Backbone as JSON Lines, residues from 0, in Angstrom:
{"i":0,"aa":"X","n":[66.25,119.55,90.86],"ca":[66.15,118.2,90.35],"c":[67.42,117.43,90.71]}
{"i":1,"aa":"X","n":[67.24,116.13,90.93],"ca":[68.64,115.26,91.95],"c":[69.2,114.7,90.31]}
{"i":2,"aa":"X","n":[70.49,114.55,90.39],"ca":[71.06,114.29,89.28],"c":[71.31,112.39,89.43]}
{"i":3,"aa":"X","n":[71.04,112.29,88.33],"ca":[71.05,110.49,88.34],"c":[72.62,109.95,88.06]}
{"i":4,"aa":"X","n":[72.42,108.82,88.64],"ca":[74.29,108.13,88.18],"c":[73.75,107.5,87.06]}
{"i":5,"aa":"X","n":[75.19,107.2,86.42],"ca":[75.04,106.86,85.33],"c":[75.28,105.4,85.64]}
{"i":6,"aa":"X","n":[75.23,104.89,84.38],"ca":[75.17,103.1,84.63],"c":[76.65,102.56,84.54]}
{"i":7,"aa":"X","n":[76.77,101.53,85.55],"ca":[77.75,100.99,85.23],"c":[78.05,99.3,84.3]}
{"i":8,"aa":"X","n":[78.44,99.85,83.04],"ca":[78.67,98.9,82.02],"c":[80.01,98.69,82.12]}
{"i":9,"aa":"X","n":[80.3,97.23,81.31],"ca":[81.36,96.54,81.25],"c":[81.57,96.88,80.14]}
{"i":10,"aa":"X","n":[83.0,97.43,79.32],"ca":[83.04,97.34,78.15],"c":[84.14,95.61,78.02]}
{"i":11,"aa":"X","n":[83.75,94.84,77.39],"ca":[84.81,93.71,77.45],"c":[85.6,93.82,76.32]}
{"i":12,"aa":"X","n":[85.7,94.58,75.34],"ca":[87.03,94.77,74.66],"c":[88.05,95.67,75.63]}
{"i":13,"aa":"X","n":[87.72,96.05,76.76],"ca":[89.02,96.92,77.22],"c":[89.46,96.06,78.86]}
{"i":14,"aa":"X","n":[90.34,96.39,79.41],"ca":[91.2,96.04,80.51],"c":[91.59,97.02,80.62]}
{"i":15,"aa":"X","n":[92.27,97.15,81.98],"ca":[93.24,98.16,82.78],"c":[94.26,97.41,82.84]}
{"i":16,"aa":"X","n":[95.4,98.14,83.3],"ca":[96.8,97.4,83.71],"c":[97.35,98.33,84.57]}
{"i":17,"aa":"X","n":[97.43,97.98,86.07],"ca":[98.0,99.46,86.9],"c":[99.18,98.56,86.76]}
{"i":18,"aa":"X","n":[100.5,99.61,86.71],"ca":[101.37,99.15,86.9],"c":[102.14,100.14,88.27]}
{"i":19,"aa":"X","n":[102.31,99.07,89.73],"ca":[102.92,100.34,90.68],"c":[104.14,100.23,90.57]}
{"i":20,"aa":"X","n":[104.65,101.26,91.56],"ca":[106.04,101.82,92.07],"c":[106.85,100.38,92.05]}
{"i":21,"aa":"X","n":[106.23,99.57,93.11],"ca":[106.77,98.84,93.48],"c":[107.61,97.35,92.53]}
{"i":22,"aa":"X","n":[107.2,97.7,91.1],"ca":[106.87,96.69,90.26],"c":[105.41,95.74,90.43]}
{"i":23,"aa":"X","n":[104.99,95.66,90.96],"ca":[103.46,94.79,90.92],"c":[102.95,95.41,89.55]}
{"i":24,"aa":"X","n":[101.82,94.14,89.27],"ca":[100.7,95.0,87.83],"c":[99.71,94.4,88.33]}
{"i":25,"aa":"X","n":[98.58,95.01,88.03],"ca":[97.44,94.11,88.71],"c":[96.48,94.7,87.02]}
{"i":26,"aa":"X","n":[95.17,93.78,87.0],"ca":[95.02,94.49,85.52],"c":[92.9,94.2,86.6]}
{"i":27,"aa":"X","n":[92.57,95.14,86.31],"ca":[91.1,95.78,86.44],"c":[90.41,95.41,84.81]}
{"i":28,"aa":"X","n":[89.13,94.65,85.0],"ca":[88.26,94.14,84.04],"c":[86.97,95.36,83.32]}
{"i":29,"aa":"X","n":[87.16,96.26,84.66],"ca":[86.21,97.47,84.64],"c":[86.85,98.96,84.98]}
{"i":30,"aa":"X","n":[86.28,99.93,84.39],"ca":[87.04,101.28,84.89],"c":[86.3,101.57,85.76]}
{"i":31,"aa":"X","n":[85.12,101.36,86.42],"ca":[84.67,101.39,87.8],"c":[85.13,100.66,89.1]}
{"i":32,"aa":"X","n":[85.23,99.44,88.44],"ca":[86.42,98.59,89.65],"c":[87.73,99.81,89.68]}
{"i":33,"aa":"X","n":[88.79,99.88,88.68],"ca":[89.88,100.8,89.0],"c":[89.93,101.69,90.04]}
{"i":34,"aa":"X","n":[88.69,102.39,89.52],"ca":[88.53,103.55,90.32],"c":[88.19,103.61,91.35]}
{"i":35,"aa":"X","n":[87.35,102.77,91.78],"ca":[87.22,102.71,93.23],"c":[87.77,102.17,93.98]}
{"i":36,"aa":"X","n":[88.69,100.76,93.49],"ca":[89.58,100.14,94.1],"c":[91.05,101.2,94.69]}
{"i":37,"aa":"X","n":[90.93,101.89,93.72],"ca":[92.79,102.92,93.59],"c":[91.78,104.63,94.52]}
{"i":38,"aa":"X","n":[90.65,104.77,94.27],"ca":[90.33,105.59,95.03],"c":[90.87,106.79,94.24]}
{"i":39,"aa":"X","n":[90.3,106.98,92.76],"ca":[90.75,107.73,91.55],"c":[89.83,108.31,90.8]}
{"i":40,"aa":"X","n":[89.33,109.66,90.12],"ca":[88.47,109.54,89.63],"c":[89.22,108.93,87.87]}
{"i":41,"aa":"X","n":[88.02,108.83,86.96],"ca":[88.39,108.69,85.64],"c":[88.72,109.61,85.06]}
{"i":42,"aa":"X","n":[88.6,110.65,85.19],"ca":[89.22,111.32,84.72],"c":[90.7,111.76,84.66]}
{"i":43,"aa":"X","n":[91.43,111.32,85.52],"ca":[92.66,110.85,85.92],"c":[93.0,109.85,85.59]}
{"i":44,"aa":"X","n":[92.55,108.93,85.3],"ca":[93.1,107.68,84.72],"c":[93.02,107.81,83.46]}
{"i":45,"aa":"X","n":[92.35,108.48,82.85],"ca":[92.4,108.6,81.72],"c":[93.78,109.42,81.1]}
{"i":46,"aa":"X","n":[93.9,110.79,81.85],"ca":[94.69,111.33,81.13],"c":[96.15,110.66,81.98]}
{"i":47,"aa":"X","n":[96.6,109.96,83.22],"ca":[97.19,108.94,83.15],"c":[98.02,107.82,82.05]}
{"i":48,"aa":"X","n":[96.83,107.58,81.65],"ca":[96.86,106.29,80.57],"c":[96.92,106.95,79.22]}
{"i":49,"aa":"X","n":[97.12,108.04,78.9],"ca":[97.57,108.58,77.29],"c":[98.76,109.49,77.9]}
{"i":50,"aa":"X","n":[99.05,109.57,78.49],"ca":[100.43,109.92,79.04],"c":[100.19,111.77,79.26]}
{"i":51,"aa":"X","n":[99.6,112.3,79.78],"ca":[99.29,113.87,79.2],"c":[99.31,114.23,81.02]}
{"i":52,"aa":"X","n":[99.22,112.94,82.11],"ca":[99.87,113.69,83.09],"c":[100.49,112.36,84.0]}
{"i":53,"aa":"X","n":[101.15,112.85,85.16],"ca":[101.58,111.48,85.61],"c":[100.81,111.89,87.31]}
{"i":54,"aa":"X","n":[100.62,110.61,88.04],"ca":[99.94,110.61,88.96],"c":[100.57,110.93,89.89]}
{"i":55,"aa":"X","n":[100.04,112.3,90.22],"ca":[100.78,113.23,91.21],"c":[100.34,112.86,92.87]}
{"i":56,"aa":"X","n":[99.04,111.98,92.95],"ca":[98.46,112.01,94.28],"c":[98.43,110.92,94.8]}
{"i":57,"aa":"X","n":[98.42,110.25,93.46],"ca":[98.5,108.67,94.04],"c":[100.29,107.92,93.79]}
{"i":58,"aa":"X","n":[100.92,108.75,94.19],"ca":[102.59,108.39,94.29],"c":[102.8,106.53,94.08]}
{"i":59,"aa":"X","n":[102.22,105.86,94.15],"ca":[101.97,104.38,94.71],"c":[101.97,103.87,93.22]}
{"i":60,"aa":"X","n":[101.46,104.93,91.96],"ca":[101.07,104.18,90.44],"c":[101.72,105.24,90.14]}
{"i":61,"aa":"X","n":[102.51,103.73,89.0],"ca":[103.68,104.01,88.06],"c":[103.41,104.59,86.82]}
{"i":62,"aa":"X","n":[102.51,103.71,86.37],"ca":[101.5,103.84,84.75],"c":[100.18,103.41,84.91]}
{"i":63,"aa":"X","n":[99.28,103.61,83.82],"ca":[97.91,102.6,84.17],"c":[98.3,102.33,82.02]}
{"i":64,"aa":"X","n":[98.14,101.35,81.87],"ca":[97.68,101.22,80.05],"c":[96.36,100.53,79.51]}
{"i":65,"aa":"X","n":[95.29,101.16,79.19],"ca":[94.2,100.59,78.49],"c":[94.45,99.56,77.78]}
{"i":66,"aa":"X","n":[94.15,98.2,77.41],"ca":[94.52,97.23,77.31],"c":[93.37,96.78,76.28]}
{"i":67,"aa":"X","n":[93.57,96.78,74.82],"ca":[92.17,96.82,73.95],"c":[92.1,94.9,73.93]}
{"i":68,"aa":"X","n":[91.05,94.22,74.26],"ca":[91.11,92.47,74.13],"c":[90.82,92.54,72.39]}
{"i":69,"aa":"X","n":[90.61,93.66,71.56],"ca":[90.1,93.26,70.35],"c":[91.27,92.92,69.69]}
{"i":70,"aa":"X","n":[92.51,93.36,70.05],"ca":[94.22,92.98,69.23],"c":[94.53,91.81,69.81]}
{"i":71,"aa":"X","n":[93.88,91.51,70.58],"ca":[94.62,89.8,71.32],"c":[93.52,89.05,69.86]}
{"i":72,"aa":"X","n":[95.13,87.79,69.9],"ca":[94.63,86.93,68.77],"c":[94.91,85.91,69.45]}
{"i":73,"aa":"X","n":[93.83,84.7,69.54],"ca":[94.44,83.86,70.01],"c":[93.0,83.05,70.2]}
């Protein structure tokens, strides 16, 4: 049996924020954009972004931080 993809949803309470080497930040609206843009799986960005490893392959990213829009007041 062929295994199905899963869907790609927007969550809009969250953002990305790569932050590189270089100082640049660029901030991703989707964790499917991220990932395919940086050429990463999620599962790496994830443990990335809670600090539990640092990005050994992609030398180029500094940090990534999940970015919740539900604490923005404004």
């Amino acid at each position: 049996m062929a295994k199905t993809a899963g869907a790609v949803t927007k969550n809009k309470g969250i953002n990305w924020r790569v932050e590189y080497r270089d100082g640049d930040n660029r901030i991703y609206t989707n964790l499917a954009d991220l990932c395919a843009e940086e050429n990463i799986n999620r599962s790496s960005v994830y443990k990335i972004a809670i600090g539990k490893s640092q990005p050994t392959r992609k030398k180029h990213i500094y940090a990534i931080e999940k970015i919740y829009n539900n604490d923005i007041i404004g």
